[in-house]
Coordinates of C-alpha atoms and ligand atoms in Angstrom, one line a residue:
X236 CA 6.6 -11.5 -26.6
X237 CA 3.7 -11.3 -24.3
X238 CA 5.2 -13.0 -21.5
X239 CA 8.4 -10.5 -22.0
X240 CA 5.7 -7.8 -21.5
X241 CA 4.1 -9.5 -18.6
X242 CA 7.6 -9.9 -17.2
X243 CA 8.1 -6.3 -17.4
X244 CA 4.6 -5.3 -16.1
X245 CA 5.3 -7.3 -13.2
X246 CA 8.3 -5.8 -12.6
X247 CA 6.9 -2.3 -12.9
X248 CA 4.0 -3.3 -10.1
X249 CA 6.4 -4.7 -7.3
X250 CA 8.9 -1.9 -8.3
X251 CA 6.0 1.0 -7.8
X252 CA 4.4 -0.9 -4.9
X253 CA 8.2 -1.3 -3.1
X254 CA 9.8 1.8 -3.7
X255 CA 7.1 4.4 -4.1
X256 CA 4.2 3.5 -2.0
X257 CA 2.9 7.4 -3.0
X258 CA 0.6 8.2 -6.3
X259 CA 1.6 11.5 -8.0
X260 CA -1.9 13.3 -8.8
X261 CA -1.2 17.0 -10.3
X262 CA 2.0 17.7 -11.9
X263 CA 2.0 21.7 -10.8
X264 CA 5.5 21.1 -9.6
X265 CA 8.1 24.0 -9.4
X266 CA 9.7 25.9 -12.7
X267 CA 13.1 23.2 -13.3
X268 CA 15.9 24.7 -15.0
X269 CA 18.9 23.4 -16.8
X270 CA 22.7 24.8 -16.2
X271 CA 26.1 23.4 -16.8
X272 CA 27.2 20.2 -15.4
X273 CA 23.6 20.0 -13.6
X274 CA 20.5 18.3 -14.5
X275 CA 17.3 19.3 -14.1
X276 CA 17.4 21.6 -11.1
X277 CA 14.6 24.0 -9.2
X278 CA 15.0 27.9 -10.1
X279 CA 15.3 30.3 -7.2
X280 CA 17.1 33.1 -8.7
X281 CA 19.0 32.5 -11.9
X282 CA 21.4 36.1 -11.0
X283 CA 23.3 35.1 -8.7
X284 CA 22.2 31.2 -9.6
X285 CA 20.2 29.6 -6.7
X286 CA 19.5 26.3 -7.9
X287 CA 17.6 23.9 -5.4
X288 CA 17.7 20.2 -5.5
X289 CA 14.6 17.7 -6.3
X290 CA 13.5 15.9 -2.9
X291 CA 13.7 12.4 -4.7
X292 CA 17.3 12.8 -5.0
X293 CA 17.4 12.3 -1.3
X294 CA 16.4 8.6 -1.9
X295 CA 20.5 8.0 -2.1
X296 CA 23.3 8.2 0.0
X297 CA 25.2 10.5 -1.9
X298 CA 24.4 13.3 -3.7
X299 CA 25.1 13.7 -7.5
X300 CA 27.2 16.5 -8.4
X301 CA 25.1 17.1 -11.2
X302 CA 22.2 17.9 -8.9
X303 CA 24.0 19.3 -5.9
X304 CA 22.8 22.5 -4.6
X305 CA 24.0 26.0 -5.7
X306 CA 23.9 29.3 -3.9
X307 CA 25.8 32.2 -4.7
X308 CA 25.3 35.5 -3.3
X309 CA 27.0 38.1 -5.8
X310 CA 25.9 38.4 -9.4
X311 CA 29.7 38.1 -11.1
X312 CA 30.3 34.2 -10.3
X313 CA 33.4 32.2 -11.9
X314 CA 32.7 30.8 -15.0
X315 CA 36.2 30.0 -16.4
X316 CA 39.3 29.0 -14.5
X317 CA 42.7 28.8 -16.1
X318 CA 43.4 26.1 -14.0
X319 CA 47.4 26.5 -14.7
X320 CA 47.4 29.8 -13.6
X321 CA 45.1 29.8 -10.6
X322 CA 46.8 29.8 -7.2
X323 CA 45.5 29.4 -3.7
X324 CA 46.8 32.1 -1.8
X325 CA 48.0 32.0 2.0
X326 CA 48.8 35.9 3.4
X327 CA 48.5 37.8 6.4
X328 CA 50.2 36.7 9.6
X329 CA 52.0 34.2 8.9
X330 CA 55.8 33.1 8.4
X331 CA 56.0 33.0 5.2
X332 CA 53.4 33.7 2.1
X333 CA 52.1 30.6 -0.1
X334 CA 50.9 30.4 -3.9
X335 CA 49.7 27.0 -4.3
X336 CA 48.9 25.7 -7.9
X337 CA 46.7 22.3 -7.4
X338 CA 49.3 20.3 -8.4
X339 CA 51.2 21.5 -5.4
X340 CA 48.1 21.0 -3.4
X341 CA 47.5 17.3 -4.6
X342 CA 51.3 16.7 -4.5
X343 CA 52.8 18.3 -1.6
X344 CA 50.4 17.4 0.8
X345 CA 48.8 14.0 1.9
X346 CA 45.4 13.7 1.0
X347 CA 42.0 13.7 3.2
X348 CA 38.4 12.6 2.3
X349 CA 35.4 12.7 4.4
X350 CA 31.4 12.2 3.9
X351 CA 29.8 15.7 4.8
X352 CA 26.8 17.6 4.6
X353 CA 26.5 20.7 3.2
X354 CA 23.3 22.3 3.7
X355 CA 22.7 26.3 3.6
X356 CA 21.7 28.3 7.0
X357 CA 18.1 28.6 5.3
X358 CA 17.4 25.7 3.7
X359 CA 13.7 25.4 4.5
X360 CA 13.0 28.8 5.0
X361 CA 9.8 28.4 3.0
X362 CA 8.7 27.0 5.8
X363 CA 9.1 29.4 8.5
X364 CA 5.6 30.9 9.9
X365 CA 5.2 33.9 9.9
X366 CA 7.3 34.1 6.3
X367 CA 10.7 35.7 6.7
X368 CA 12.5 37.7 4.2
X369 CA 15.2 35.9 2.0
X370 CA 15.2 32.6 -0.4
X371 CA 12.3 30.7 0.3
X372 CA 14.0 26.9 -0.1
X373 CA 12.4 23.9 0.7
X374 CA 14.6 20.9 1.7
X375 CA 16.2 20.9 -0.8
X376 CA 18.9 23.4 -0.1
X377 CA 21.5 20.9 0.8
X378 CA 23.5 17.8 -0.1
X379 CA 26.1 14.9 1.3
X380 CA 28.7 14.6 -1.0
X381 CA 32.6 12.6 -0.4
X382 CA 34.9 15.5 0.0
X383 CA 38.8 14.8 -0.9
X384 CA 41.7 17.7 -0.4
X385 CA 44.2 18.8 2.1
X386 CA 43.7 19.8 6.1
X387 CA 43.6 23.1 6.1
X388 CA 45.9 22.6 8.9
X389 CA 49.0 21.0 6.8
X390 CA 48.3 24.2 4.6
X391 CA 48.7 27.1 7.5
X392 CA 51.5 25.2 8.9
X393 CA 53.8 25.0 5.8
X394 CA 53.2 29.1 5.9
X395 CA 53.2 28.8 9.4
X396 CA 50.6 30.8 11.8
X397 CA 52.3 33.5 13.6
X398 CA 52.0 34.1 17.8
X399 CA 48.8 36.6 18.4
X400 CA 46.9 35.0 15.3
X401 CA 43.5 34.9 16.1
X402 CA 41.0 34.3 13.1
X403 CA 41.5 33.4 9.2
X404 CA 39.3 34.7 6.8
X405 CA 38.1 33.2 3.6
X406 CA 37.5 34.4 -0.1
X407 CA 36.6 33.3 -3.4
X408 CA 37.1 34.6 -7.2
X409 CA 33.4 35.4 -6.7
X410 CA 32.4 39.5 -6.9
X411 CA 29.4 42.1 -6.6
X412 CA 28.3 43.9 -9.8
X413 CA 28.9 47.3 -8.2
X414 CA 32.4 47.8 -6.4
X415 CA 30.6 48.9 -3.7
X416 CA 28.7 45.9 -2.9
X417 CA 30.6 43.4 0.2
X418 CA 32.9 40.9 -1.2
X419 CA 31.8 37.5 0.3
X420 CA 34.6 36.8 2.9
X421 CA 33.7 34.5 6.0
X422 CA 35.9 33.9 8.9
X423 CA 36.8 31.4 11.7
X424 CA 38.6 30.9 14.6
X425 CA 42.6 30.4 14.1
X426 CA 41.5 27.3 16.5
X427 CA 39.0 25.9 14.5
X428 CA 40.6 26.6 11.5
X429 CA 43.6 24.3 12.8
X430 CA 41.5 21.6 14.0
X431 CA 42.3 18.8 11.7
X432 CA 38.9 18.7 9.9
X433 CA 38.4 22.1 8.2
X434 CA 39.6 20.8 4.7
X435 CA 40.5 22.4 1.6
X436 CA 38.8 20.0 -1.1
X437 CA 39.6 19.8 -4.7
X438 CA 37.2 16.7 -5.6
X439 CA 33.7 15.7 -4.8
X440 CA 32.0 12.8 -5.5
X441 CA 35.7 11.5 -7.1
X442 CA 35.4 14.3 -9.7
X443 CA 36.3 17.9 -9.8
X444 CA 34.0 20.6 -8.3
X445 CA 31.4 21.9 -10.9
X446 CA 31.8 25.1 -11.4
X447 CA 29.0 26.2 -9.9
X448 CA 29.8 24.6 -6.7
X449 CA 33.3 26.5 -6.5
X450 CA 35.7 24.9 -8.7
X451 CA 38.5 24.7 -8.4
X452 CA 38.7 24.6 -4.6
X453 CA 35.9 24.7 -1.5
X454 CA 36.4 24.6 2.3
X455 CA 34.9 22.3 3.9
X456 CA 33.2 23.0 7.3
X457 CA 32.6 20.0 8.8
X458 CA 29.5 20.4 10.9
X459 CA 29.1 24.0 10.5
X460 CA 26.6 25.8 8.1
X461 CA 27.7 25.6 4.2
X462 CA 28.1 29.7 4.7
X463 CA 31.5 29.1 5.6
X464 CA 31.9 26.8 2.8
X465 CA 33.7 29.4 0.5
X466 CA 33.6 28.1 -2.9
X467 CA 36.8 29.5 -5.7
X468 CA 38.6 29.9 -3.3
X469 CA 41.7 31.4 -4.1
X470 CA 42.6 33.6 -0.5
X471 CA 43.0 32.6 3.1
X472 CA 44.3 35.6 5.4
X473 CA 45.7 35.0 8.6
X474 CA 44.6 38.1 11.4
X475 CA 45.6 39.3 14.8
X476 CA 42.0 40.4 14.8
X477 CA 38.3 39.9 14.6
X478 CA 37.2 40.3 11.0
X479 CA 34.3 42.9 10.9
X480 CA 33.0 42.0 7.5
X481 CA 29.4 42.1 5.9
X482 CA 29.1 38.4 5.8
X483 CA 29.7 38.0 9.4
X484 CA 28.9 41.0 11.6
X485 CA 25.4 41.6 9.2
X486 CA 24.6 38.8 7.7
X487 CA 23.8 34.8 8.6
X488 CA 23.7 35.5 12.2
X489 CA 21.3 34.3 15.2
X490 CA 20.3 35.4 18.4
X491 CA 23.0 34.3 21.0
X492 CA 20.7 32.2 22.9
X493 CA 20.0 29.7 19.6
X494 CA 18.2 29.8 16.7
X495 CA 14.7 30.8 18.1
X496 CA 13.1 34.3 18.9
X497 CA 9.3 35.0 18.8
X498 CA 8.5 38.0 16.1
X499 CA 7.1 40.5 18.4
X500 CA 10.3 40.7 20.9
X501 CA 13.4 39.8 18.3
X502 CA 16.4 39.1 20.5
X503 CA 18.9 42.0 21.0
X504 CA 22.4 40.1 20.9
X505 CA 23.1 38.1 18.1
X506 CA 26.1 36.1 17.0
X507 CA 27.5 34.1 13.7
X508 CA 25.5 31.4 13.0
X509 CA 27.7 28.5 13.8
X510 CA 27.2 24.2 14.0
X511 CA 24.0 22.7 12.5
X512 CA 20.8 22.0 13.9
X513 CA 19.7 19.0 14.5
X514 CA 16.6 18.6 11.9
X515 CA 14.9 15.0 10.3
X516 CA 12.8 15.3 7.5
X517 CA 10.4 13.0 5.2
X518 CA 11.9 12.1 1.3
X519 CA 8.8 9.6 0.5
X520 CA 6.4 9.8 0.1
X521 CA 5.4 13.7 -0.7
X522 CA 2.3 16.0 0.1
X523 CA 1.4 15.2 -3.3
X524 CA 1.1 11.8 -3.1
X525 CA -1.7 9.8 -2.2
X526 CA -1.1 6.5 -0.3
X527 CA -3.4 3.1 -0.9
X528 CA -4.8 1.3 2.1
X529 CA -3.8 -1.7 3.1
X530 CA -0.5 -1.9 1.3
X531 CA 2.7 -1.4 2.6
X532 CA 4.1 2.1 2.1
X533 CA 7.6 2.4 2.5
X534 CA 8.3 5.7 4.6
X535 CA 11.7 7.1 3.8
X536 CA 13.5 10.3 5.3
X537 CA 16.8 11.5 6.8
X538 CA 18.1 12.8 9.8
X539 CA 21.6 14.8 10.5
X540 CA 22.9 17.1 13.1
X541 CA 26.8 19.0 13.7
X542 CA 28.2 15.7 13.5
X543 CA 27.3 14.5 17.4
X544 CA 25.5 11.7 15.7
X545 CA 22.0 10.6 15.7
X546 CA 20.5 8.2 18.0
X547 CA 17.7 7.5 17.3
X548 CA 14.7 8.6 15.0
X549 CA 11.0 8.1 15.8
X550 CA 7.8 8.8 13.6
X551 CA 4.2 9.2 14.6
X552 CA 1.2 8.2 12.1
X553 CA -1.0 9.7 14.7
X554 CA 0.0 13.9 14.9
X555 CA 2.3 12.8 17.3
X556 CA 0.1 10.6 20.3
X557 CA 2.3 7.6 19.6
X558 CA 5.5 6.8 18.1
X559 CA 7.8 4.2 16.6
X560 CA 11.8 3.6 16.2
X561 CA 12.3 4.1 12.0
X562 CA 15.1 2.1 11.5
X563 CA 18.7 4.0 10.8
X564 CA 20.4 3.2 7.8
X565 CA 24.5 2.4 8.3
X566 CA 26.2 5.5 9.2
X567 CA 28.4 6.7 6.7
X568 CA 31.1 9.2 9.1
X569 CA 30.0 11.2 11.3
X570 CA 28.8 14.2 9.3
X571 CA 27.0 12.4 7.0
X572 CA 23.6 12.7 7.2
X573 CA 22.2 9.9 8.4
X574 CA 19.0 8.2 6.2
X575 CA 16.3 6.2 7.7
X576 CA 13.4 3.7 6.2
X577 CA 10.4 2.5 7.6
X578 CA 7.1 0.1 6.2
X579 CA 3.7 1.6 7.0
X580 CA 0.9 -0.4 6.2
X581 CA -2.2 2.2 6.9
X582 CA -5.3 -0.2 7.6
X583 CA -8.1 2.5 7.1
X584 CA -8.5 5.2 4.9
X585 CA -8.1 9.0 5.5
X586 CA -6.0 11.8 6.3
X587 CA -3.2 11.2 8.4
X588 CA -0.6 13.4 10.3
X589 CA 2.9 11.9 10.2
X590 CA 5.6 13.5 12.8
X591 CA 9.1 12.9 12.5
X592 CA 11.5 13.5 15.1
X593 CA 15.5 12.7 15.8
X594 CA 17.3 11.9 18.9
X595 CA 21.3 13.2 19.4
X596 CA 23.7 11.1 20.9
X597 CA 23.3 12.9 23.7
X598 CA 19.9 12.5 24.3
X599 CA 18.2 15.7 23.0
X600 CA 15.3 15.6 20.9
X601 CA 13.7 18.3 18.2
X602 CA 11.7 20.5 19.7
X603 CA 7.8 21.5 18.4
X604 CA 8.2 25.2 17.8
X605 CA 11.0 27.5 16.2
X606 CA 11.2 30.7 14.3
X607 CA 14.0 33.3 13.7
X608 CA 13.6 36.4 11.7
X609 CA 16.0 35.3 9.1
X610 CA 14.6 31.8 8.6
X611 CA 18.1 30.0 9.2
X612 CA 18.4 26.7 11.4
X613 CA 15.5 25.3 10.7
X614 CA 15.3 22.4 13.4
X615 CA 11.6 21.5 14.8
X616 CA 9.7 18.6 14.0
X617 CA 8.3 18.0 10.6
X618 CA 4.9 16.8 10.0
X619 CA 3.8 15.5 7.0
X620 CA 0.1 15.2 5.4
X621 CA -0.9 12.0 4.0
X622 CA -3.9 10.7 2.4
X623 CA -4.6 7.4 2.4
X624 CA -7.2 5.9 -0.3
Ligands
MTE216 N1 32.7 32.2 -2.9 C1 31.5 31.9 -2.3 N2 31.4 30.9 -1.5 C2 30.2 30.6 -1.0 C3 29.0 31.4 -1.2 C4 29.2 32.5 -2.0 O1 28.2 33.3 -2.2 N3 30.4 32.8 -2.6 N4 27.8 31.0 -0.6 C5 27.9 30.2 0.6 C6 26.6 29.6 1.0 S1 25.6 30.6 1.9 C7 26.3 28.3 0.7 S2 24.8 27.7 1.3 C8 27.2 27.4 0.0 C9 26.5 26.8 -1.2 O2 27.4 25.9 -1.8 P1 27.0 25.2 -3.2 O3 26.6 26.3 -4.1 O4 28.3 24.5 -3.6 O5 25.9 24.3 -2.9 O6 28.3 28.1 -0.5 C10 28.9 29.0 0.4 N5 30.1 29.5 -0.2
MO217 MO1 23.7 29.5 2.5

C-alpha cells in the first residue's frame, strides 16, 4: 500500500519536475465556458460565440476539436444542419451549376488531407500597445488541426470556370440579426482558388466539423489568415469581377506596405489582409508561473509562418544579449505549425526576460516592433517574464 503510494508520489515529482518546470501561484485565470462539442473554453463574446483556446493545449501537435477555436462574426450562427438536404452550391460563371450533397463530395471526388494552421488575423490583439479596438485574444485564437476534403480545384472544374473569371467568393449558412447587417462573404483570386491547395474539408481531426467550427463544410486556406476560412459553407460564386463586399473592401485589411503603421500617421492605402505572419511564441511555462533554481525547466513554444517553413528558432534568457538554437520538433507539412522544446537550468535566482524569435527559410527573422490599427498580424518577438525562486 505504502510503497504503491510512494510509487505514485514519485511518479508525480519527476512528472511535475519534467513537464512543468513552472509553479501556478494565483488561480485568477480567465471566465471558462462550456458549449457543445467543446470543453472548457475561454469566453470572449458568447453572441456571436468567440471562444478562445487554453495555452496548455499547445503542448500537442494537434489540436482537439473539442477545444479548437471559434469565431463567428454575425449573431444567427448554424445550429442544426439537415445533413440530407444540405447542398454545396457552385453558381456564377461557370459551365454548368453544381448542388453537391456530401455524399457526392466524398464520393465523386478523390480525397485530400493536410496539417494546417488556422489562426485568426487578430489572434493576440490583446497584446497590441497602444490597445486597438476589436477582440482582445491572447494566443489562443488559433489551432493545427488534419484537414481531409476535396481540391477546391476538382470542384470548379467539374462546373468548369468560364474565360474572363476573375475571383470566387465564399459564403456560409451563417447571418446578421438585422437584414441589413453584411452577410460574411470573402473572396479570392480565380488563381489562387485553383491552385491545388485551397480545399473544401468535410473532416478534422478524422471526425466531422463541430458545429461551431462550420459543419458541415470549411475552406481551407492554406497559409492565409482563417478569415478566408468560411465555415457552413454552402455557396461558392464564380465572377468576372472584383467583389466589393464588407468583409473585404472594410474589414480585415492592412496597410499595403505590411502589417505595421505607427498610430499618429496610419497608412493611407490598405489592402486584404492576405498570408501569415511569421510569429513564435512561448506555451510553458506562463507569466504565472514561478520557476525553481537550479532545476531543469523545460521551455516549450511554437513557431509557424505562410507555410515557407521555419528555419530555425532562437531564445534569449537574457532580454535578448545572447541567444540559443531551441531545438525544432519534426515538421509535420508545411503549414503546420512547427513546435519547439528546449531545457533551461537557471543557476541564480531572479527575474528573467526570455525572447523568442523564428528564422524563415529564407533567412528573415521577427522583427522588435509592430502595430496596426486593427491589431491583426501580430508577428514581433515575444518576451516572456520569468521568475526564478
Ligand atoms: N461563415 C463564416 N465563416 C467564417 C467566419 C464567420 O464569421 N462566418 N469567421 C472567419 C474567421 S475571421 C475566423 S478567425 C475563422 C474561425 O474559425 P473557427 O471558428 O472554426 O475557429 O472562421 C472564419 N470563417
Ligand atoms: Mo478571424
Amino acid at each position: 500500500m505504502f510503497k504503491r503510494i510512494s510509487i505514485y508520489f514519485t511518479i508525480f515529482i519527476v512528472y511535475t519536475t519534467l513537464f512543468s518546470c513552472g509553479n501556478n501561484a494565483g488561480s485568477n485565470g480567465p471566465e471558462l465556458v462550456k458549449y457543445p462539442e467543446k470543453k472548457e473554453m475561454i469566453l470572449l463574446t458568447d453572441r456571436p460565440p468567440q471562444l478562445e483556446t487554453p495555452l496548455k493545449a499547445f503542448r500537442e501537435d494537434i489540436t482537439p476539436n473539442d477545444l479548437f477555436f471559434v469565431r463567428w462574426h454575425l449573431s444567427q450562427v448554424p445550429t442544426r444542419i439537415d445533413i440530407d438536404t444540405f447542398r454545396l452550391r457552385i453558381d456564377g460563371t461557370v459551365d454548368k451549376s453544381l448542388a453537391l450533397s456530401m455524399n457526392d463530395l466524398k464520393t465523386k471526388f478523390a480525397a485530400d488531407s493536410m496539417i494546417a494552421l488556422a489562426i485568426c488575423a487578430g489572434n493576440s490583439r490583446s497584446t497590441f500597445n497602444p490597445k486597438v479596438p476589436g477582440s482582445q485574444w491572447n494566443n489562443g485564437a488559433m489551432g493545427n488541426a488534419k484537414w481531409k476534403g476535396v481540391k477546391l480545384k476538382d470542384i470548379l472544374a467539374m462546373a468548369g470556370v468560364k474565360k474572363g473569371s476573375i475571383e470566387v467568393t465564399f459564403q456560409g449558412l451563417d447571418r446578421g440579426a438585422l437584414p441589413d447587417i453584411p452577410a460574411f462573404v470573402k473572396s479570392l483570386d480565380v488563381s489562387h482558388a485553383m491552385d491545388g491547395e485551397v480545399m473544401v474539408a468535410y473532416e478534422m481531426n478524422g471526425q466531422p466539423l463541430p458545429m461551431l467550427n462550420g459543419y458541415p463544410l470549411k475552406l481551407v486556406v492554406p497559409g492565409w489568415y482563417a478569415t478566408y476560412w468560411v465555415g457552413a459553407l454552402a455557396n461558392v460564386n464564380v465572377l468576372t469581377d472584383t467583389f466589393k463586399g464588407f468583409w473585404m473592401k472594410n474589414a480585415y485589411r492592412v496597410p499595403s506596405t505590411g502589417p505595421n503603421e505607427k498610430p499618429d500617421s496610419l497608412a493611407k492605402v490598405t489592402v486584404p489582409i492576405s498570408n501569415i505572419n511569421m510569429h513564435s511564441i512561448f506555451v510553458e511555462p506562463d507569466t504565472s508561473e514561478t520557476v525553481a533554481a537550479h532545476k531543469p525547466c523545460l521551455v516549450e513554444g511554437l513557431a509557424f509562418n505562410d507555410g515557407t517553413g521555419i528555419k530555425k528558432v532562437e531564445l534569449s534568457f537574457d532580454d535578448g544579449k545572447t541567444w540559443v538554437d531551441a531545438p525544432l520538433n519534426p515538421e509535420l507539412g508545411k503549414y503546420s505549425w512547427r513546435r519547439w522544446k528546449y531545457t533551461w537550468t537557471p543557476e541564480t535566482k531572479g527575474q528573467y526576460h526570455l525572447k523568442v524569435r523564428a528564422t524563415d527559410n529564407a533567412g528573415h527573422m521577427q522583427t522588435d516592433k509592430q502595430w496596426n490599427r486593427s491589431g491583426y498580424a501580430r508577428g514581433f518577438i515575444e518576451m516572456l517574464d520569468v521568475n526564478v525562486e
